[in-house]
Amino acid sequence: MKPVIQLKSVHKAFQSVRAVNGIDLTVFEGQFTAILGPNGAGKTTLVEMIEGIQRPDSGEIRILGLEWKGNEKTLHHAIGLSLQETRFIDRLTVWETLRLFASFYDLGKDRVSEILETVNLQGKTGAYTMNLSGGQRQRLALALALINRPKVLLLDEPTTGLDPNARRDIWSILLDLKHRSNTSLVLTTHYMEEAEQLCDNIMIIDKGLVLREGTMDQLLSEDAAEKIIAFSFETPHPPCGDFDKKCPFPVYWDEKNGKGTILLSNIEGQLPQFLDFLNTRGFRIKNMECRRKTLDDLFTALTGRRLDE
Amino acid sequence: MNKRFHMQQFLHLTLAHLKEVTRQPAVLFWGIIFPILLSIGLGMAFTRSAETIHHIGFVRSDAFDSPSPAAPDIEALFTRSVHDPHHTLSIRDETSFTLTVHDDTLGDTAYLFETGSWDESILKLKQGRIHMIMEMTGAGVVYHFDPLNPDARLAWHSLSPLVDVDAPPAGKEVKTDATMPDADARVSPLEMPGTRYIDFLIPGLVSMTVMMSCMWGISYGMIDKRSKKLLRRMVATPMVKSHFLAALMLVRIFINIVESALLVFFAWLIFDVAVQGSTGALALVFIAGNIAFCGIAVFVSSRTANTEVGNGMINAVVMPMTLLSGVFFSYHNFPEWSIPVIGKLPLALLVDGIRAIFTEGAGLAETAPAAMLLFLTGAVFFAAGLKIFKWH
Ligand SMILES: Nc1ncnc2c1ncn2[C@@H]1O[C@H](COP(=O)(O)OP(=O)(O)OP(=O)(O)O)[C@@H](O)[C@H]1O
Ligand SMILES: [Mg+2]
């Protein structure tokens, strides 16, 4: 397999913020990679550096074996992308918008009709872009990303803010693409399910650093013994600060739902210890379950935040 | 293949810009018509200064050896003023003199007389440097002005009572004409095309429309797309950057041609305003002005993504030029030292050029230098703007 995207030790800082702090990434031909991370993790900065929109302070970025410098034209032809938020020219129709972008790639009407079908916007060709729904707008952004049949596709949060149905529409377009072409994809997302459904490879980042990387199975089978204990209390809920300081293990406490989770690597030894701790503090358990770790749990354990926060 | 690619790209960019503007009438209104209305209001307010100065042409057709005013001559004309302590009569130089009427409550009023031949004075009147001509004839004084010009009327009303028409010009007997008992002071309305205030105003309005439309239209086209991250999205494609800007300018120039043609058409229909000079020169100066303001607009909005900052910067460019460049009233009323500077402002160059073609019948030879200067201004600002342009 040919590597399509190669990043080596990429750094980028804004004043005092180290947005990307030494990231390596390799994406092979036909591979779909998800970058998961909480707000401000550095996802957009990373993706925009791959897109050639931002320049890294240091490190190396190669796409199809080429550096950005001196190869802008070739790479612009090879890449398709959607930004985290783009709005279009308000009073241009869907058709006209696609036609405009098609002209940038020397493509004509036929390709516009074709792509409209791919993203299922045939019914909206004459609508002004300002009158599109959120899902339709994201599909138009996707159509613009796909119009040049890119070898490399880079999507920054393509489904954020959409309802589950609209999200699934986009997934099916991308899954279809995966089966029919050997386009490589990098997408950023807050949705674990999205990464799970679409991507072969997942990279979890926070504060500009890679925390874990691998396939879904690899991520979840690392420390196979790790188990998740989820619990809730009889009222009153304890204040969350109490746990952090005194509990022997890191606890994630969801204040809103009154639920907590802990990640245990040695359940026989640690569970009794945890129960003892609760007893001495006088907390009475209402509900408790032990389950296999999910990506969500892993993410929470690694970053101290929930994916959907 | 490559050529077709560029043509296609440019065509679709142009169409997109054009549709964006024509499908949004509110932008046309707020971007172009509203600033004009606003500027008219401001322009009116600005003419009221503490010291009122009336520039008046002084022509002697009663046949004398020299047209220069001699002190006794003038004193004879304003005998009352000579004795009034509130009036000051002074000879400035060979060709001009002033009469100042002091008034603590209303502010001083100064009449600045510029002597010259009839033809010279008419030219000054067309350029807005004077708004009335006072002609000394054998039969008395004749005032020439456009009755619709409020400044000229005011000057006539306040000046005519001060003039001592009985005083015979020194060295010559005046025959009293029995058939014209009231012929001592007459008003001769100037109504021939080219001399009225409307003739002065229309070239100014055309120029201002061009400036406003370029500045607001182009910066809207760029700042809006920059703040929407659409520019960022577009330059991540193989789009040629200069095509984007060139298409934006082309659309703007096209719109300006239509708008100016409409303005001139109505001025012709209603007021009989006509182009007296060369239409080729008019086209040249007009296009040069468009290029100048397109260049300035690209420069001014080359970096900001914030509409409010952009608006502020545009106002900072547009407002002073509108007030200074002789759109509504001649900038020759400003202090003398400032006039050469003001005359080089892009808007002043454009106004003066178009006005000379409209009212003075100027041709290519007279207007080519101004046109070159405007082209150059546009090119310099465009190049500088492109250099610092922020696509992301
Ligand atoms: N142009 C900029 N100037 C200053 N700081 C910036 C800039 N762009 C990003 N940052 C900072 O860099 C960090 C990473 O931002 P980035 O947009 O890459 O995060 P993200 O992972 O995409 O977040 P989100 O999920 O909210 O989109 C943040 O702390 C952000 O404030
Ligand atoms: Mg982001």
CSV table of C-alpha atoms and ligand atoms in Angstrom, one decimal, chain A residues 14-15 17 19 37-46 84 157 190, ligand 1:
chain,number,residue,atom,x,y,z
A,14,PHE,CA,-0.6,30.5,18.0
A,15,GLN,CA,1.0,33.0,20.4
A,17,VAL,CA,-1.3,28.2,22.4
A,19,ALA,CA,-2.4,24.0,18.8
A,37,GLY,CA,-10.7,15.1,19.9
A,38,PRO,CA,-12.5,17.5,22.2
A,39,ASN,CA,-13.0,21.2,21.4
A,40,GLY,CA,-9.7,23.0,21.0
A,41,ALA,CA,-7.7,19.7,20.6
A,42,GLY,CA,-6.1,21.0,17.4
A,43,LYS,CA,-8.1,19.0,14.8
A,44,THR,CA,-8.9,21.9,12.6
A,45,THR,CA,-5.4,23.2,12.7
A,46,LEU,CA,-4.0,19.8,11.9
A,84,GLN,CA,-15.4,23.2,9.5
A,157,GLU,CA,-16.6,17.8,11.1
A,190,HIS,CA,-16.8,14.4,17.9
C,1,LIG,N1,-5.9,31.6,14.2
C,1,LIG,C1,-5.8,31.2,15.5
C,1,LIG,N2,-5.3,32.2,16.4
C,1,LIG,C2,-5.1,31.9,17.7
C,1,LIG,N3,-5.4,30.7,18.2
C,1,LIG,C3,-5.9,29.7,17.4
C,1,LIG,C4,-6.1,30.0,16.0
C,1,LIG,N4,-6.6,28.8,15.5
C,1,LIG,C5,-6.7,28.0,16.5
C,1,LIG,N5,-6.3,28.5,17.7
C,1,LIG,C6,-6.2,27.8,19.0
C,1,LIG,O1,-5.6,26.5,18.7
C,1,LIG,C7,-6.3,25.5,19.5
C,1,LIG,C8,-6.7,24.4,18.5
C,1,LIG,O2,-7.8,24.9,17.7
C,1,LIG,P1,-8.5,24.0,16.6
C,1,LIG,O3,-9.4,24.9,15.9
C,1,LIG,O4,-7.5,23.3,15.8
C,1,LIG,O5,-9.3,23.0,17.5
C,1,LIG,P2,-10.4,21.9,17.1
C,1,LIG,O6,-9.9,20.6,17.6
C,1,LIG,O7,-10.7,22.0,15.7
C,1,LIG,O8,-11.7,22.3,17.9
C,1,LIG,P3,-13.2,22.2,17.6
C,1,LIG,O9,-13.6,20.8,17.9
C,1,LIG,O10,-13.9,23.1,18.5
C,1,LIG,O11,-13.4,22.6,16.2
C,1,LIG,C9,-7.4,26.2,20.2
C,1,LIG,O12,-7.0,26.4,21.5
C,1,LIG,C10,-7.6,27.5,19.5
C,1,LIG,O13,-8.0,28.5,20.4
